[in-house]
């Protein structure tokens, strides 16, 4: 994915909207990009999470109890997952696919 597309998605996110573009550019060079296959688990319940993930394309789903249960939330482009367990220093509580 091109860096200018990533930067556009990130700067439109409320989480990073006030961060100067030059700071974001430097920060983004150190961030890995994960490409998930449909149904691939990004986060599972009970894990110790150390990351915030932002959707750059497609969507993620939040599923309780089992990964194949109907999603309780759809996470679109520009939104993040993982921040609650990271900030609260708690284990994750749902499947993120």
mmCIF file of C-alpha atoms in Angstrom:
data_model
loop_
_atom_site.group_PDB
_atom_site.id
_atom_site.type_symbol
_atom_site.label_atom_id
_atom_site.label_comp_id
_atom_site.label_asym_id
_atom_site.label_seq_id
_atom_site.Cartn_x
_atom_site.Cartn_y
_atom_site.Cartn_z
ATOM 1 C CA UNK A 1 0.000 0.000 0.000
ATOM 2 C CA UNK A 2 1.378 3.398 -0.919
ATOM 3 C CA UNK A 3 2.623 5.575 1.940
ATOM 4 C CA UNK A 4 0.538 8.610 0.894
ATOM 5 C CA UNK A 5 -2.660 6.507 1.028
ATOM 6 C CA UNK A 6 -1.708 5.246 4.489
ATOM 7 C CA UNK A 7 -0.922 8.778 5.654
ATOM 8 C CA UNK A 8 -4.314 10.005 4.397
ATOM 9 C CA UNK A 9 -6.166 7.273 6.305
ATOM 10 C CA UNK A 10 -4.172 7.896 9.489
ATOM 11 C CA UNK A 11 -4.501 11.703 9.444
ATOM 12 C CA UNK A 12 -8.283 11.416 9.061
ATOM 13 C CA UNK A 13 -8.508 9.251 12.186
ATOM 14 C CA UNK A 14 -9.583 11.148 15.324
ATOM 15 C CA UNK A 15 -6.808 9.370 17.219
ATOM 16 C CA UNK A 16 -4.070 10.974 15.095
ATOM 17 C CA UNK A 17 -5.757 14.033 13.557
ATOM 18 C CA UNK A 18 -3.825 16.540 15.709
ATOM 19 C CA UNK A 19 -0.409 14.950 15.172
ATOM 20 C CA UNK A 20 1.787 16.915 12.732
ATOM 21 C CA UNK A 21 2.257 15.197 9.365
ATOM 22 C CA UNK A 22 6.064 15.111 9.646
ATOM 23 C CA UNK A 23 5.798 13.307 12.997
ATOM 24 C CA UNK A 24 3.314 10.807 11.547
ATOM 25 C CA UNK A 25 5.548 10.152 8.542
ATOM 26 C CA UNK A 26 8.486 9.317 10.804
ATOM 27 C CA UNK A 27 6.293 7.170 13.073
ATOM 28 C CA UNK A 28 4.677 5.272 10.203
ATOM 29 C CA UNK A 29 8.012 4.108 8.829
ATOM 30 C CA UNK A 30 8.408 1.929 11.928
ATOM 31 C CA UNK A 31 4.890 0.444 11.851
ATOM 32 C CA UNK A 32 4.384 -2.975 10.295
ATOM 33 C CA UNK A 33 1.489 -3.535 7.892
ATOM 34 C CA UNK A 34 -0.456 -6.769 8.314
ATOM 35 C CA UNK A 35 -2.470 -8.230 5.457
ATOM 36 C CA UNK A 36 -5.087 -10.590 6.838
ATOM 37 C CA UNK A 37 -6.982 -13.228 4.933
ATOM 38 C CA UNK A 38 -10.750 -13.373 5.385
ATOM 39 C CA UNK A 39 -11.456 -15.051 8.735
ATOM 40 C CA UNK A 40 -7.865 -14.742 9.972
ATOM 41 C CA UNK A 41 -7.664 -13.861 13.668
ATOM 42 C CA UNK A 42 -5.778 -10.671 14.525
ATOM 43 C CA UNK A 43 -6.627 -10.659 18.251
ATOM 44 C CA UNK A 44 -8.106 -13.470 20.387
ATOM 45 C CA UNK A 45 -9.728 -13.170 23.838
ATOM 46 C CA UNK A 46 -7.460 -13.484 26.852
ATOM 47 C CA UNK A 47 -4.324 -12.204 25.122
ATOM 48 C CA UNK A 48 -2.019 -9.554 26.503
ATOM 49 C CA UNK A 49 -2.164 -6.854 23.850
ATOM 50 C CA UNK A 50 0.684 -4.432 23.164
ATOM 51 C CA UNK A 51 -0.591 -2.854 19.929
ATOM 52 C CA UNK A 52 -3.169 -0.584 18.380
ATOM 53 C CA UNK A 53 -4.258 -1.684 14.920
ATOM 54 C CA UNK A 54 -5.781 0.629 12.316
ATOM 55 C CA UNK A 55 -7.844 -0.588 9.384
ATOM 56 C CA UNK A 56 -6.238 0.697 6.164
ATOM 57 C CA UNK A 57 -8.452 -1.206 3.732
ATOM 58 C CA UNK A 58 -11.413 -3.556 3.998
ATOM 59 C CA UNK A 59 -13.028 -4.117 7.399
ATOM 60 C CA UNK A 60 -12.406 -6.021 10.611
ATOM 61 C CA UNK A 61 -15.100 -7.704 12.688
ATOM 62 C CA UNK A 62 -15.435 -7.984 16.457
ATOM 63 C CA UNK A 63 -16.812 -11.373 17.503
ATOM 64 C CA UNK A 64 -17.590 -12.629 21.009
ATOM 65 C CA UNK A 65 -17.063 -16.180 22.324
ATOM 66 C CA UNK A 66 -16.169 -17.802 18.967
ATOM 67 C CA UNK A 67 -14.590 -16.400 15.823
ATOM 68 C CA UNK A 68 -17.438 -17.776 13.709
ATOM 69 C CA UNK A 69 -20.193 -16.119 15.788
ATOM 70 C CA UNK A 70 -21.979 -13.184 14.153
ATOM 71 C CA UNK A 71 -19.976 -9.971 14.617
ATOM 72 C CA UNK A 72 -21.090 -7.469 17.227
ATOM 73 C CA UNK A 73 -19.259 -4.687 15.415
ATOM 74 C CA UNK A 74 -17.814 -3.966 11.998
ATOM 75 C CA UNK A 75 -14.633 -1.853 12.072
ATOM 76 C CA UNK A 76 -14.254 0.236 8.882
ATOM 77 C CA UNK A 77 -11.256 1.956 7.290
ATOM 78 C CA UNK A 78 -9.625 4.525 9.579
ATOM 79 C CA UNK A 79 -10.883 3.048 12.846
ATOM 80 C CA UNK A 80 -8.727 1.241 15.378
ATOM 81 C CA UNK A 81 -8.857 -1.882 17.526
ATOM 82 C CA UNK A 82 -6.765 -2.941 20.495
ATOM 83 C CA UNK A 83 -6.609 0.442 22.185
ATOM 84 C CA UNK A 84 -8.888 -0.478 25.120
ATOM 85 C CA UNK A 85 -6.801 -3.436 26.277
ATOM 86 C CA UNK A 86 -3.579 -1.505 25.665
ATOM 87 C CA UNK A 87 -4.591 1.610 27.580
ATOM 88 C CA UNK A 88 -6.371 -0.330 30.339
ATOM 89 C CA UNK A 89 -3.554 -2.889 30.654
ATOM 90 C CA UNK A 90 -6.156 -5.634 30.506
ATOM 91 C CA UNK A 91 -6.359 -8.815 28.477
ATOM 92 C CA UNK A 92 -8.344 -8.760 25.263
ATOM 93 C CA UNK A 93 -12.023 -9.693 25.466
ATOM 94 C CA UNK A 94 -13.080 -10.493 21.883
ATOM 95 C CA UNK A 95 -11.957 -11.959 18.597
ATOM 96 C CA UNK A 96 -10.880 -9.427 15.995
ATOM 97 C CA UNK A 97 -10.922 -10.851 12.474
#
